[in-house]
XYZ file of C-alpha atoms in Angstrom:
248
model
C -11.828 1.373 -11.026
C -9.024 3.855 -9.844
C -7.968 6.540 -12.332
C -5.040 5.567 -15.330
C -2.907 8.795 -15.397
C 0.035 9.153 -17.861
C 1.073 12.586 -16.649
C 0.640 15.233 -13.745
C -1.777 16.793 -15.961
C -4.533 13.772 -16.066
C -4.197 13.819 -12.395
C -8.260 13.290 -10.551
C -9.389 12.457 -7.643
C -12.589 10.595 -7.166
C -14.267 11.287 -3.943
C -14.983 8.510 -1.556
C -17.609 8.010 1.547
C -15.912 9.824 4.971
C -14.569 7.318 7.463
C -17.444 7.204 10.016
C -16.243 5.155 12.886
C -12.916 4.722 14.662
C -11.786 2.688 16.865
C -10.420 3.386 20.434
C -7.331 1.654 19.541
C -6.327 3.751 16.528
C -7.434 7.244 18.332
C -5.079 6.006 20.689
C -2.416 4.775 17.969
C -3.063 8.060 15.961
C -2.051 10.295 18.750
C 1.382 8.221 19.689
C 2.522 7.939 16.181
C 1.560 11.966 15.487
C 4.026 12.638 18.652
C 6.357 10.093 16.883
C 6.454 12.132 13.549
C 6.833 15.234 15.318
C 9.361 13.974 17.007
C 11.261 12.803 13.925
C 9.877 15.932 11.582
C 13.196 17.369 9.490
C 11.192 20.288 7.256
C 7.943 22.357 8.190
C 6.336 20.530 4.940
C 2.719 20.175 6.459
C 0.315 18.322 4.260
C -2.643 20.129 2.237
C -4.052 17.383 0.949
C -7.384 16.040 2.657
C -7.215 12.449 3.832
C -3.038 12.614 5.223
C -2.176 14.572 7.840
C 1.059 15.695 9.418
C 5.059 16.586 8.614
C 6.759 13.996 5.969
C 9.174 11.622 7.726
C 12.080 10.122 5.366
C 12.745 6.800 6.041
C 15.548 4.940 3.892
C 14.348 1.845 2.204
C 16.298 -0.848 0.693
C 13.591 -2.385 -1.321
C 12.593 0.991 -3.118
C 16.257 1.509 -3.665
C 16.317 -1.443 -6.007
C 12.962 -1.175 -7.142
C 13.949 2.520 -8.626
C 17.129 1.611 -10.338
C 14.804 -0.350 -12.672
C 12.048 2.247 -13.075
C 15.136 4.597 -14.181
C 16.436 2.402 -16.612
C 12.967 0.900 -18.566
C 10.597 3.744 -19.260
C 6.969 3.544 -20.471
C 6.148 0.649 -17.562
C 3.088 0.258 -16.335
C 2.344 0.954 -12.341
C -0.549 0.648 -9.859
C 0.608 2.337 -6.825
C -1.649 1.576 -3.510
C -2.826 4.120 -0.813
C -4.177 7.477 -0.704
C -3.398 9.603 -4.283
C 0.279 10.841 -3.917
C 0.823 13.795 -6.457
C 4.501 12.930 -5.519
C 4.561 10.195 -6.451
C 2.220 10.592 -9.818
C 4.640 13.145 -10.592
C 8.452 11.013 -9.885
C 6.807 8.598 -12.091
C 5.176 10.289 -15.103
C 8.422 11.858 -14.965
C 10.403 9.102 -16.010
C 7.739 8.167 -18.706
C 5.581 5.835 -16.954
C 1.468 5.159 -16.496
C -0.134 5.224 -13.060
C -3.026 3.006 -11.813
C -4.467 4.510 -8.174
C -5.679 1.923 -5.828
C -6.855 3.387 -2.562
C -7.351 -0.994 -1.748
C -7.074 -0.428 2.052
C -9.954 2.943 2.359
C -11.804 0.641 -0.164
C -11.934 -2.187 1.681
C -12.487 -0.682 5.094
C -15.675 1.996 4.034
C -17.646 -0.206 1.839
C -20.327 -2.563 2.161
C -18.124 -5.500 1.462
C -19.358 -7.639 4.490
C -22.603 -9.328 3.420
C -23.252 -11.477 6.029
C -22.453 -14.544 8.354
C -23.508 -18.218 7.185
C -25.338 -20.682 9.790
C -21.898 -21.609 11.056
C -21.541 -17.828 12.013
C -18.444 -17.731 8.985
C -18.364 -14.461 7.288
C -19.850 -14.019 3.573
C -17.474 -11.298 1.534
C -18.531 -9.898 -1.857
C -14.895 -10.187 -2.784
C -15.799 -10.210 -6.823
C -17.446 -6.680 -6.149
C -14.468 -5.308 -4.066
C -11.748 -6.731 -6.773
C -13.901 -5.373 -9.565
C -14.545 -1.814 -7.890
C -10.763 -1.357 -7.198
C -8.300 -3.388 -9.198
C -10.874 -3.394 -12.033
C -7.929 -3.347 -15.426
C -9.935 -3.660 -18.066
C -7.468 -6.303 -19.174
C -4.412 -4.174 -18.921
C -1.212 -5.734 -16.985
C 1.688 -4.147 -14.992
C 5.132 -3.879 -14.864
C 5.117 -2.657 -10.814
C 2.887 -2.631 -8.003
C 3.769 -0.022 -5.121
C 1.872 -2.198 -2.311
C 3.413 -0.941 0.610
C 1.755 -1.997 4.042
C -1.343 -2.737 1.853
C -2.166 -6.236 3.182
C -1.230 -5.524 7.082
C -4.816 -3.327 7.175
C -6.876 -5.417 4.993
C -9.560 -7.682 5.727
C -8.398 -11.512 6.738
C -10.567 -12.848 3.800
C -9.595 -10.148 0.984
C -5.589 -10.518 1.290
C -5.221 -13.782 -0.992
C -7.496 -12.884 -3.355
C -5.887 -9.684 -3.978
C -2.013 -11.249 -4.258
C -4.018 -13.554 -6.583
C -5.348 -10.497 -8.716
C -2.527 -8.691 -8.689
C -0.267 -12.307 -9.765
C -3.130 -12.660 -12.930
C -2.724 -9.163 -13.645
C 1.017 -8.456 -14.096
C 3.653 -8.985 -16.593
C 5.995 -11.904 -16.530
C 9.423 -10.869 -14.220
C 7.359 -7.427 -13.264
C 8.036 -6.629 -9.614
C 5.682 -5.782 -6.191
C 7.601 -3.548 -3.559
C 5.494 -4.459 -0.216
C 6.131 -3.436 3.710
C 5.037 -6.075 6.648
C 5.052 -4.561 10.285
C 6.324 -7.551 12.300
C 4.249 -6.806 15.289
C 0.800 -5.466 15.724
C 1.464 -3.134 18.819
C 3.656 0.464 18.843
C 3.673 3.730 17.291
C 5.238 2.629 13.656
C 2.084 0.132 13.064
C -0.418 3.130 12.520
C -1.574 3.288 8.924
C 0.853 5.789 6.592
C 1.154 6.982 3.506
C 4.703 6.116 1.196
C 5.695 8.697 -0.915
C 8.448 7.969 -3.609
C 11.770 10.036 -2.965
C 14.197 10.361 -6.076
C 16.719 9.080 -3.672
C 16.936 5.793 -1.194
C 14.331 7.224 1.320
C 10.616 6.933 1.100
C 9.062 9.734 3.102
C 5.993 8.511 5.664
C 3.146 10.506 6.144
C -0.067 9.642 8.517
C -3.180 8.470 6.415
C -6.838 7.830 7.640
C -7.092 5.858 10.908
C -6.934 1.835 10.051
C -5.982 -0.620 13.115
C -3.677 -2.577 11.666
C -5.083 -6.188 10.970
C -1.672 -8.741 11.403
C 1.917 -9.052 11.433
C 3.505 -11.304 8.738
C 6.342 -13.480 9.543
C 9.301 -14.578 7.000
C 7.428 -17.955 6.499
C 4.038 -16.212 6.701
C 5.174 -14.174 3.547
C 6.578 -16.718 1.769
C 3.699 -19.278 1.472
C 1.465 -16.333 0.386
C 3.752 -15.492 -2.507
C 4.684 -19.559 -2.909
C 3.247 -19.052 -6.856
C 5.872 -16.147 -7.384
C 8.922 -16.560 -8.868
C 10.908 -15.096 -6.712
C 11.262 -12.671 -3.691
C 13.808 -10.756 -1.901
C 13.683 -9.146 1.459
C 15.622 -6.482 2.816
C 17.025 -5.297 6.497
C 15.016 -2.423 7.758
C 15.786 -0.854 11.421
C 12.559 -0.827 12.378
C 10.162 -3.049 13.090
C 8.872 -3.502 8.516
C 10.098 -6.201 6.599
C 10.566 -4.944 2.988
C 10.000 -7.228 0.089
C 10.532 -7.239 -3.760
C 8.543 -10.111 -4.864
C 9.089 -11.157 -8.528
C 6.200 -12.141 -11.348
């Protein structure tokens, strides 16, 4: 169960199992998108924090533009934010008097034991109870916001519905998910980053642990996995993520 924090304070950090294999691909990845940031680098602001490496690359964002103006003007919402822990972002939002859930869902689902087997017809057996219950485990609190980000491009095939379904059963009527799609699965901007809030319109990027990106959503792809929603809006991004504010 990832940590509740109401301010900067309460902020912990629960340690999890090193990464102990990666693939070929995402060495390779790792090292284009590192020249890529470089590259792209505005400020010498080098991170310090074990498990992201790298400068901090803003990166405007239409989705978390909107998403922001609400989290301005309704304090004391509740928020799970995905990905590796962001003191940034703990501290933008216990700033404007909010609660935190942490959900490392993609370094959770890649490093543990989730995999139990194949069946006789050589399908794969998940122990997606345990994974849901290890990391999105609410103890029968609901949310206002989920931070998702690129969260479902690294996941495993068979744990993406059942988290949208978790995350549907476990939010507040009209509360909001801001989530990222890569639209293609090859190129420097697919490698797995870390989004951390801006008080302005930018997100800033930062490289996270090595995880090959797992698909590329289309428009109609995105839609019939958020067909129980009530509503969803995407926004125009240069590059090659599709932003989304999907609606309880």
């Amino acid at each position: 169960m990832g940590p509740m924090l109401r301010s900067p304070a309460a902020f912990s950090r629960v340690g999890f199992p090193a990464l102990r294999v990666i693939t070929a691909l995402a060495a390779r990845g790792y090292r284009l998108i590192s020249s890529w940031f470089e590259r792209k680098q505005s400020s010498s602001s080098v991170a310090s924090i074990p498990g992201l490496a790298g400068p901090k690359v803003p990166r405007h964002s239409g989705g978390w533009s909107a998403l922001r103006k609400q989290l301005q003007a309704e304090p004391g919402l509740r928020v799970i934010d995905t990905g590796y822990t962001s003191p940034a972002n703990i501290n933008y939002l216990t700033g404007l008097g909010h609660s935190v859930f942490l959900a490392d869902l993609v370094h959770d689902a890649c490093t543990g034991n989730w995999l139990l087997g194949t069946d006789a017809d050589g399908k794969q057996n998940w122990n997606v109870e345990g994974f849901l219950d290890q990391s999105l485990k609410f103890s029968g609190r609901t949310f206002d916001v989920v931070l998702l980000w690129a969260t479902l491009d690294y996941l495993p095939e068979p744990l993406v519905v059942p988290v949208v379904d978790h995350l549907f059963n476990s939010m507040n009527p009209g509360g909001q998910v801001l989530a990222y799609f890569h639209t293609r699965t090859q190129g420097e901007e697919t490698v797995h980053a870390r989004f951390h809030l801006t008080a302005g319109d930018d997100v800033e990027m930062q490289l996270a642990q090595h995880f090959p990106i797992q698909r590329a959503f289309t428009n109609r792809s995105i839609q019939r996995l958020f067909a129980e929603w009530s509503g969803l809006k995407q926004f125009l991004a240069k590059d090659s993520i599709l932003e989304v504010v999907i609606t309880r």
